[in-house]
CSV table of C-alpha atoms in Angstrom, one decimal:
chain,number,residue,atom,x,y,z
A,19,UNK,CA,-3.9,-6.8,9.7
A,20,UNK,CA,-6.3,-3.8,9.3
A,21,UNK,CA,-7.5,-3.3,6.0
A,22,UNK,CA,-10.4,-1.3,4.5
A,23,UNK,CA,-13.5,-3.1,2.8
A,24,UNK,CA,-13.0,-2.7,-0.9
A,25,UNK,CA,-15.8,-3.5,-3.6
A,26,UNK,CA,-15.7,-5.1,-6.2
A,27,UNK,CA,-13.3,-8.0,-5.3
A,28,UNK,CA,-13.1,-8.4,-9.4
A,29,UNK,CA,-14.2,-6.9,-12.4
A,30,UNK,CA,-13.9,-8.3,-15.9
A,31,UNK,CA,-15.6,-5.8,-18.5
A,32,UNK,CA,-15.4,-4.8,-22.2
A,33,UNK,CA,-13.6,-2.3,-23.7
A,34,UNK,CA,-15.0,1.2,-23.8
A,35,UNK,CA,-16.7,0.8,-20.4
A,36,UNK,CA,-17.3,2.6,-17.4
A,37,UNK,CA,-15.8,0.9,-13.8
A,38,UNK,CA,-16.6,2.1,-10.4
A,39,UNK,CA,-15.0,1.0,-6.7
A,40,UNK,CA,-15.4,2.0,-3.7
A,41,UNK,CA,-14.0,1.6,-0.4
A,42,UNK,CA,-15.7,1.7,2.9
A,43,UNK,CA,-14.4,2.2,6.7
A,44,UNK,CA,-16.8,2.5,10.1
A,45,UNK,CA,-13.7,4.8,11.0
A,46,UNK,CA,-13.3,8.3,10.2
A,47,UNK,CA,-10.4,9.4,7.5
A,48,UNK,CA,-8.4,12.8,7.3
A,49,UNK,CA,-7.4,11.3,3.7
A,50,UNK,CA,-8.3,9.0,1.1
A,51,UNK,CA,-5.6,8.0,-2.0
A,52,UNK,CA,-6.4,5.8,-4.9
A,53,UNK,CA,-3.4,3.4,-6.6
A,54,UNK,CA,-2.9,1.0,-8.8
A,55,UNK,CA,-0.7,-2.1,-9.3
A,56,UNK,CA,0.5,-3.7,-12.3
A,57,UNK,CA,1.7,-6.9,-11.8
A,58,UNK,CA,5.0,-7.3,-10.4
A,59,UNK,CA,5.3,-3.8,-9.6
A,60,UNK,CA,4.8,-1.8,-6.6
A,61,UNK,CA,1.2,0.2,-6.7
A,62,UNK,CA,1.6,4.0,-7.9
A,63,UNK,CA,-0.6,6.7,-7.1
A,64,UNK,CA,-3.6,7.8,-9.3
A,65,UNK,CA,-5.8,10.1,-6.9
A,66,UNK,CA,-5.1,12.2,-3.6
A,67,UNK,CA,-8.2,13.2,-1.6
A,68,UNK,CA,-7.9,15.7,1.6
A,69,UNK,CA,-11.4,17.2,2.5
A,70,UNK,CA,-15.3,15.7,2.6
A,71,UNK,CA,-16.6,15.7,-0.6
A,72,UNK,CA,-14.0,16.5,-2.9
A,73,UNK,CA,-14.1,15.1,-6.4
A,74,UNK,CA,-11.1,14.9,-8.1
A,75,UNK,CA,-9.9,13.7,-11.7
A,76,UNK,CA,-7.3,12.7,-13.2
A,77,UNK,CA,-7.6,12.3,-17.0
A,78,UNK,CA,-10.6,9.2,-16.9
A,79,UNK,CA,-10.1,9.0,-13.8
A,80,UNK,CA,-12.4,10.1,-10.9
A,81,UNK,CA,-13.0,9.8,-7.2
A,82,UNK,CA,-14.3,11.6,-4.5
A,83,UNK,CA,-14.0,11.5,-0.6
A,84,UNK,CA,-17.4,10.6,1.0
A,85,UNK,CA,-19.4,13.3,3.1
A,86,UNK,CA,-19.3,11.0,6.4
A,87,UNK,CA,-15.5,10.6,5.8
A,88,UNK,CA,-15.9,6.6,5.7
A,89,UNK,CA,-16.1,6.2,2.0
A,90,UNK,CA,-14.5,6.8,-1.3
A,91,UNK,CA,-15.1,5.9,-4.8
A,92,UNK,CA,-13.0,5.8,-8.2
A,93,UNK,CA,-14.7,6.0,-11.1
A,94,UNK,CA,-12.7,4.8,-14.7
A,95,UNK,CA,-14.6,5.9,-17.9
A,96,UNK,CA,-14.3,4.6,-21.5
A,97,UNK,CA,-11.7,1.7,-20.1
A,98,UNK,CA,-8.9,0.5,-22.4
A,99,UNK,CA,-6.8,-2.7,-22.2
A,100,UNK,CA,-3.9,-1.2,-19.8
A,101,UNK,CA,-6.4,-0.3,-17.4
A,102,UNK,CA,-6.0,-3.4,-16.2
A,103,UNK,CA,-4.2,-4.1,-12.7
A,104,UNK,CA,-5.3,-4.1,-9.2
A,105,UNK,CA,-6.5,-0.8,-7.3
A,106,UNK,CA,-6.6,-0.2,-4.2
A,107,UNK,CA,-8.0,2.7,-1.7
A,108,UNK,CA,-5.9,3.8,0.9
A,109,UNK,CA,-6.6,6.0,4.1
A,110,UNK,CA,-5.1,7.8,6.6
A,111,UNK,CA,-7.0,7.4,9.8
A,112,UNK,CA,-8.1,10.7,11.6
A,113,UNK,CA,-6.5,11.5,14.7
A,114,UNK,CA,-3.6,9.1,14.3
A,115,UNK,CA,0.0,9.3,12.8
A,116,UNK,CA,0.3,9.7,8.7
A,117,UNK,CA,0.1,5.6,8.6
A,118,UNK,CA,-2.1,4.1,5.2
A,119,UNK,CA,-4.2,1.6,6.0
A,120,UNK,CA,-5.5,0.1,2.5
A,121,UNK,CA,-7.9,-1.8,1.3
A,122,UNK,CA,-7.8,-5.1,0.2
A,123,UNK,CA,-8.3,-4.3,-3.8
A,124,UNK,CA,-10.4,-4.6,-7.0
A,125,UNK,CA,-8.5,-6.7,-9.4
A,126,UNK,CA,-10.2,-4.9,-13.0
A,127,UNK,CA,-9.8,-7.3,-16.0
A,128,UNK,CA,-10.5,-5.3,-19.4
A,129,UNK,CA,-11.4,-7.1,-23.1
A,130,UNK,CA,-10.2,-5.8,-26.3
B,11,UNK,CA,17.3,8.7,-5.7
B,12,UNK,CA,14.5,9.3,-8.4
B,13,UNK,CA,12.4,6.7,-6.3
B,14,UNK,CA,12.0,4.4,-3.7
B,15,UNK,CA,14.8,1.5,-3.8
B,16,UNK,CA,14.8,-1.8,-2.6
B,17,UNK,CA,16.8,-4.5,-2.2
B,18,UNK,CA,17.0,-7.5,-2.9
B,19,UNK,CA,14.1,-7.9,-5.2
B,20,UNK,CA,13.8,-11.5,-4.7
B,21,UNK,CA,15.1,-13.6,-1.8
B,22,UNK,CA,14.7,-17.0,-1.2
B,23,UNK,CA,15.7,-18.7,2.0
B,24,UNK,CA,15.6,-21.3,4.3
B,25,UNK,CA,12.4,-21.9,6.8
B,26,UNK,CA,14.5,-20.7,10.1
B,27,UNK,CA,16.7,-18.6,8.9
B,28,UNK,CA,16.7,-14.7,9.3
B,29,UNK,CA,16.5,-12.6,6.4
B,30,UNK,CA,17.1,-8.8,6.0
B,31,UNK,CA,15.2,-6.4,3.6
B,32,UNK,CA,16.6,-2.7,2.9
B,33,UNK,CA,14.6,0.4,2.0
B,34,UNK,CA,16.0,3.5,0.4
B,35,UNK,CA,13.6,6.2,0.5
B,36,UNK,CA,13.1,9.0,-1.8
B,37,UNK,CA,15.7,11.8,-0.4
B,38,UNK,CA,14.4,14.0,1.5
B,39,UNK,CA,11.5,11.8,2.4
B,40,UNK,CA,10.9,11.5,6.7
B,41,UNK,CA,7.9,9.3,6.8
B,42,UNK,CA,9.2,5.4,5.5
B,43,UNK,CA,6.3,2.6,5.5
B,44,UNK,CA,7.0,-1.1,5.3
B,45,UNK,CA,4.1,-3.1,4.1
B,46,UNK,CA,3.4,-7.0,3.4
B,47,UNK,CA,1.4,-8.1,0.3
B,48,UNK,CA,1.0,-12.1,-0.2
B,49,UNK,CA,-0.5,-13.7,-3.4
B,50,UNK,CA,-3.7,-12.5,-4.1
B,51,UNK,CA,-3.5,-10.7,-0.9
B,52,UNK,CA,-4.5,-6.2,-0.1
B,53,UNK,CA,-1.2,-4.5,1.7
B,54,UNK,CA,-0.9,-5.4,5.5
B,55,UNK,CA,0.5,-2.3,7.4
B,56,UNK,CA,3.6,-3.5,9.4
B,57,UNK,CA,5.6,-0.4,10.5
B,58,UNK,CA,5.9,3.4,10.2
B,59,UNK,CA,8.4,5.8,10.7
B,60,UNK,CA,8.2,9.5,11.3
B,61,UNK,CA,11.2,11.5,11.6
B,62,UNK,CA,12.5,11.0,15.4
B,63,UNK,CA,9.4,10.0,16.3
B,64,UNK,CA,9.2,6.5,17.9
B,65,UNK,CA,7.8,4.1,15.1
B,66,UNK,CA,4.3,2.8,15.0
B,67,UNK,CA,5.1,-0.6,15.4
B,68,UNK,CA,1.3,-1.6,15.7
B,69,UNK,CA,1.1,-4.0,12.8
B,70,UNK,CA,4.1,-6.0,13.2
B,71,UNK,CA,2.7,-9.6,12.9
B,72,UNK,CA,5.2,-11.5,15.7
B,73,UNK,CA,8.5,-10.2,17.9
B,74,UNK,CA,10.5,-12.3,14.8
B,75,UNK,CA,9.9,-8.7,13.2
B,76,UNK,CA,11.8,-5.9,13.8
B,77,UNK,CA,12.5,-2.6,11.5
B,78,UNK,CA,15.3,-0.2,12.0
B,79,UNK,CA,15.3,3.0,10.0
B,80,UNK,CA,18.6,5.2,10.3
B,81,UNK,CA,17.9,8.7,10.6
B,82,UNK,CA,15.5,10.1,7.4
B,83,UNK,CA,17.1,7.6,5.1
B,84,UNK,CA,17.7,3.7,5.0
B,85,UNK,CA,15.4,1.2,6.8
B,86,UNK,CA,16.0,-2.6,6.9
B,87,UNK,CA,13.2,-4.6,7.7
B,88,UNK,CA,14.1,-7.9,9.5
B,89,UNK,CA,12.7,-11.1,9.7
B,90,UNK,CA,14.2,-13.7,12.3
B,91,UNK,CA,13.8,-17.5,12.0
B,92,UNK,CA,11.4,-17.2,8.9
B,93,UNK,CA,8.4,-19.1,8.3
B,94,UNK,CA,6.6,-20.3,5.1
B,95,UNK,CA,4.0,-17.8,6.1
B,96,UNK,CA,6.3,-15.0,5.9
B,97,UNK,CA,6.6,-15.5,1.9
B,98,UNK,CA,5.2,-12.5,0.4
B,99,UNK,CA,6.0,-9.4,-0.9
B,100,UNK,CA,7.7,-6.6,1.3
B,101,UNK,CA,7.0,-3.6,-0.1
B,102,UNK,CA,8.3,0.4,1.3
B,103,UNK,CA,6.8,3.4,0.6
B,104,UNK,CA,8.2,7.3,1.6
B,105,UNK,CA,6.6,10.2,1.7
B,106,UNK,CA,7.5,13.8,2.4
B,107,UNK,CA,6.4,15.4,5.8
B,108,UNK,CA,3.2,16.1,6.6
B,109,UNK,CA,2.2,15.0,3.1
B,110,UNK,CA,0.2,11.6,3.2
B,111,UNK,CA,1.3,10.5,-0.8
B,112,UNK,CA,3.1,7.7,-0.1
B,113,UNK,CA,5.7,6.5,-3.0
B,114,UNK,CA,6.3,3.0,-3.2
B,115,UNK,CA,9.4,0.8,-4.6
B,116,UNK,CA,8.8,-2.2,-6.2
B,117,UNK,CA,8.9,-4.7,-3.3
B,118,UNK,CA,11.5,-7.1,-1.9
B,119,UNK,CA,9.3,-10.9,-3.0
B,120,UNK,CA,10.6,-13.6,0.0
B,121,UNK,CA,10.4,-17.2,-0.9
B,122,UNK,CA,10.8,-19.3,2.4
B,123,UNK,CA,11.3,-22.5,1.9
Protein backbone atom coordinates (compact mmCIF):
# COMPACT_ATOMS: atom_id res chain seq x y z
CA UNK A 1 0.00 0.00 0.00
CA UNK A 2 1.05 3.73 -0.18
CA UNK A 3 3.07 4.82 2.56
CA UNK A 4 5.35 7.82 3.10
CA UNK A 5 9.30 7.44 3.52
CA UNK A 6 10.00 7.90 7.09
CA UNK A 7 13.62 8.30 8.60
CA UNK A 8 15.08 6.99 10.95
CA UNK A 9 13.87 3.32 10.65
CA UNK A 10 15.26 3.07 14.56
CA UNK A 11 16.75 5.05 17.06
CA UNK A 12 18.21 3.84 20.35
CA UNK A 13 19.69 6.95 22.35
CA UNK A 14 20.43 7.99 25.98
CA UNK A 15 18.44 9.65 28.31
CA UNK A 16 18.34 13.42 28.18
CA UNK A 17 18.81 13.53 24.38
CA UNK A 18 17.56 15.29 21.56
CA UNK A 19 15.64 12.89 18.54
CA UNK A 20 14.62 14.16 15.19
CA UNK A 21 12.38 12.31 12.22
CA UNK A 22 11.28 13.22 9.37
CA UNK A 23 9.05 12.20 6.73
CA UNK A 24 9.32 12.71 3.01
CA UNK A 25 6.66 12.45 0.02
CA UNK A 26 7.40 13.57 -3.92
CA UNK A 27 3.54 14.36 -3.46
CA UNK A 28 2.11 17.54 -2.31
CA UNK A 29 0.18 17.50 1.37
CA UNK A 30 -2.69 19.86 2.57
CA UNK A 31 -1.76 18.28 6.13
CA UNK A 32 0.79 16.70 8.00
CA UNK A 33 0.06 14.85 11.70
CA UNK A 34 2.58 13.30 13.96
CA UNK A 35 1.51 10.02 16.37
CA UNK A 36 2.77 7.71 18.39
CA UNK A 37 2.27 4.04 19.32
CA UNK A 38 2.93 2.25 22.34
CA UNK A 39 2.93 -1.20 22.06
CA UNK A 40 -0.27 -2.92 21.81
CA UNK A 41 -2.10 0.18 21.52
CA UNK A 42 -3.55 2.08 18.72
CA UNK A 43 -1.19 5.30 17.78
CA UNK A 44 -2.57 8.72 19.41
CA UNK A 45 -2.01 12.02 18.14
CA UNK A 46 0.97 14.27 19.20
CA UNK A 47 1.08 17.16 16.45
CA UNK A 48 -1.42 18.60 13.75
CA UNK A 49 0.11 20.63 10.95
CA UNK A 50 -2.20 22.65 8.26
CA UNK A 51 -0.12 25.34 6.41
CA UNK A 52 3.69 25.47 4.78
CA UNK A 53 6.00 26.15 7.33
CA UNK A 54 4.28 25.99 10.47
CA UNK A 55 6.06 24.95 13.57
CA UNK A 56 4.25 23.65 16.21
CA UNK A 57 4.98 22.30 19.79
CA UNK A 58 3.69 20.41 22.07
CA UNK A 59 5.43 20.39 25.48
CA UNK A 60 9.12 18.73 24.02
CA UNK A 61 7.69 18.12 21.27
CA UNK A 62 8.18 19.96 17.90
CA UNK A 63 7.53 19.68 14.22
CA UNK A 64 6.92 21.64 11.38
CA UNK A 65 5.34 21.32 7.86
CA UNK A 66 8.03 21.68 5.09
CA UNK A 67 7.97 24.89 2.69
CA UNK A 68 7.54 22.47 -0.59
CA UNK A 69 4.73 20.73 1.26
CA UNK A 70 6.61 17.24 0.82
CA UNK A 71 8.26 17.07 4.22
CA UNK A 72 7.83 17.24 7.86
CA UNK A 73 9.89 16.77 10.85
CA UNK A 74 9.41 16.00 14.79
CA UNK A 75 11.74 17.01 16.93
CA UNK A 76 11.80 15.36 20.86
CA UNK A 77 14.17 17.27 23.23
CA UNK A 78 15.65 16.10 26.60
CA UNK A 79 14.01 12.36 25.91
CA UNK A 80 13.00 10.30 28.95
CA UNK A 81 12.24 6.55 29.18
CA UNK A 82 8.35 6.69 28.14
CA UNK A 83 9.27 8.34 25.02
CA UNK A 84 9.76 5.25 23.76
CA UNK A 85 7.22 3.74 21.07
CA UNK A 86 6.86 4.01 17.42
CA UNK A 87 6.05 7.37 15.54
CA UNK A 88 4.71 7.82 12.68
CA UNK A 89 3.94 10.85 10.12
CA UNK A 90 0.85 10.99 8.48
CA UNK A 91 -0.57 13.11 5.48
CA UNK A 92 -3.35 14.03 3.84
CA UNK A 93 -2.79 14.27 0.24
CA UNK A 94 -3.72 17.63 -1.55
CA UNK A 95 -6.55 17.59 -3.82
CA UNK A 96 -7.94 14.28 -2.67
CA UNK A 97 -10.49 13.12 -0.06
CA UNK A 98 -9.42 13.56 3.95
CA UNK A 99 -7.72 9.92 3.56
CA UNK A 100 -4.10 9.58 5.88
CA UNK A 101 -1.54 8.00 4.12
CA UNK A 102 1.31 7.27 6.82
CA UNK A 103 4.59 6.56 6.96
CA UNK A 104 6.10 3.59 7.69
CA UNK A 105 7.62 4.68 11.34
CA UNK A 106 10.69 5.44 13.59
CA UNK A 107 10.75 2.88 16.27
CA UNK A 108 12.73 5.35 19.26
CA UNK A 109 14.37 3.17 21.91
CA UNK A 110 15.46 5.48 25.03
CA UNK A 111 18.18 4.31 27.98
CA UNK A 112 17.81 5.25 31.51
CA UNK B 1 -18.50 6.81 23.17
CA UNK B 2 -15.40 8.60 24.78
CA UNK B 3 -13.35 6.91 21.89
CA UNK B 4 -13.09 4.82 19.10
CA UNK B 5 -14.32 1.05 19.92
CA UNK B 6 -13.45 -2.01 18.42
CA UNK B 7 -14.30 -5.30 18.51
CA UNK B 8 -13.05 -8.08 18.93
CA UNK B 9 -9.64 -7.28 20.02
CA UNK B 10 -8.17 -10.44 19.19
CA UNK B 11 -9.49 -13.01 16.69
CA UNK B 12 -8.06 -16.05 15.64
CA UNK B 13 -9.43 -18.17 12.88
CA UNK B 14 -9.19 -20.61 10.49
CA UNK B 15 -7.11 -20.05 6.98
CA UNK B 16 -10.51 -19.99 4.72
CA UNK B 17 -12.81 -18.87 6.80
CA UNK B 18 -14.43 -15.28 6.81
CA UNK B 19 -14.04 -13.10 9.68
CA UNK B 20 -15.82 -9.81 10.57
CA UNK B 21 -14.22 -6.79 12.37
CA UNK B 22 -16.58 -3.85 13.87
CA UNK B 23 -15.72 -0.19 14.31
CA UNK B 24 -17.60 2.21 16.52
CA UNK B 25 -16.59 5.59 15.84
CA UNK B 26 -16.40 8.53 18.17
CA UNK B 27 -20.23 10.00 18.00
CA UNK B 28 -20.58 12.39 15.97
CA UNK B 29 -17.60 11.48 13.87
CA UNK B 30 -18.48 11.24 9.70
CA UNK B 31 -15.12 10.39 8.26
CA UNK B 32 -14.27 6.33 9.59
CA UNK B 33 -10.79 4.86 8.38
CA UNK B 34 -9.87 1.25 8.40
CA UNK B 35 -6.21 0.61 8.34
CA UNK B 36 -3.85 -2.70 8.39
CA UNK B 37 -0.71 -2.80 10.50
CA UNK B 38 1.38 -6.30 10.50
CA UNK B 39 4.38 -7.01 12.80
CA UNK B 40 6.92 -4.64 12.41
CA UNK B 41 4.94 -3.26 9.69
CA UNK B 42 3.80 1.26 9.06
CA UNK B 43 -0.31 1.42 8.67
CA UNK B 44 -1.53 0.32 5.11
CA UNK B 45 -4.60 2.54 4.06
CA UNK B 46 -7.47 0.10 3.23
CA UNK B 47 -10.78 2.19 3.12
CA UNK B 48 -12.35 5.54 3.88
CA UNK B 49 -15.62 6.72 4.52
CA UNK B 50 -17.08 10.22 4.30
CA UNK B 51 -20.51 10.81 5.17
CA UNK B 52 -22.77 9.67 2.09
CA UNK B 53 -20.08 9.95 0.02
CA UNK B 54 -19.10 6.74 -1.83
CA UNK B 55 -16.01 5.15 0.02
CA UNK B 56 -12.51 5.37 -1.21
CA UNK B 57 -11.98 1.90 -1.58
CA UNK B 58 -8.56 2.43 -3.28
CA UNK B 59 -6.38 0.47 -0.86
CA UNK B 60 -8.36 -2.63 -0.42
CA UNK B 61 -5.70 -5.35 -0.93
CA UNK B 62 -8.08 -8.16 -2.92
CA UNK B 63 -12.20 -8.42 -3.62
CA UNK B 64 -12.00 -10.92 -0.23
CA UNK B 65 -12.22 -7.30 1.36
CA UNK B 66 -15.16 -5.52 1.70
CA UNK B 67 -16.23 -2.60 4.39
CA UNK B 68 -19.67 -1.56 5.19
CA UNK B 69 -20.21 1.52 7.34
CA UNK B 70 -23.98 2.29 8.34
CA UNK B 71 -24.83 5.75 8.15
CA UNK B 72 -22.15 8.08 10.48
CA UNK B 73 -21.73 5.29 12.97
CA UNK B 74 -20.74 1.51 12.83
CA UNK B 75 -18.47 -0.05 10.21
CA UNK B 76 -17.55 -3.76 9.97
CA UNK B 77 -14.65 -4.55 8.03
CA UNK B 78 -14.83 -7.99 6.33
CA UNK B 79 -12.49 -10.47 5.38
CA UNK B 80 -13.73 -13.60 3.25
CA UNK B 81 -11.81 -16.80 3.02
CA UNK B 82 -8.74 -15.49 5.09
CA UNK B 83 -5.33 -16.08 4.43
CA UNK B 84 -2.19 -16.26 6.67
CA UNK B 85 -1.17 -13.05 5.11
CA UNK B 86 -4.22 -11.31 6.36
CA UNK B 87 -2.83 -11.65 10.11
CA UNK B 88 -2.24 -8.36 11.30
CA UNK B 89 -3.61 -5.71 13.13
CA UNK B 90 -6.91 -3.88 11.93
CA UNK B 91 -6.96 -0.81 13.24
CA UNK B 92 -10.17 2.26 12.75
CA UNK B 93 -9.76 5.66 13.17
CA UNK B 94 -12.79 8.63 13.09
CA UNK B 95 -12.52 11.95 12.71
CA UNK B 96 -14.94 14.90 12.76
CA UNK B 97 -15.84 16.63 9.32
CA UNK B 98 -13.63 18.41 7.51
CA UNK B 99 -11.12 18.07 10.31
CA UNK B 100 -8.18 15.66 9.23
CA UNK B 101 -7.23 14.40 13.20
CA UNK B 102 -7.94 11.11 12.98
CA UNK B 103 -8.70 9.19 16.46
CA UNK B 104 -7.84 5.71 16.48
CA UNK B 105 -9.12 2.58 18.66
CA UNK B 106 -6.85 0.10 19.71
CA UNK B 107 -7.10 -2.36 16.76
CA UNK B 108 -8.86 -5.67 16.14
CA UNK B 109 -5.17 -8.29 16.09
CA UNK B 110 -6.35 -11.41 13.50
CA UNK B 111 -4.42 -14.60 13.86
CA UNK B 112 -5.17 -16.90 10.81
CA UNK B 113 -4.19 -19.91 11.14
Amino acid sequence: GQQLNQSPQSMFIQEGEDVSMNCTSSSIFNTWLWYKQDPGEGPVLLIALYKAGELTSNGRLTAQFGITRKDSFLNISASIPSDVGIYFCAGQLRGATNKLIFGTGTLLAVQP
Amino acid sequence: GAGVSQSPSNKVTEKGKDVELRCDPISGHTALYWYRQRLGQGLEFLIYFQGNSAPDKSGLPSDRFSAERTGESVSTLTIQRTQQEDSAVYLCASSAQGDTEAFFGQGTRLTVV
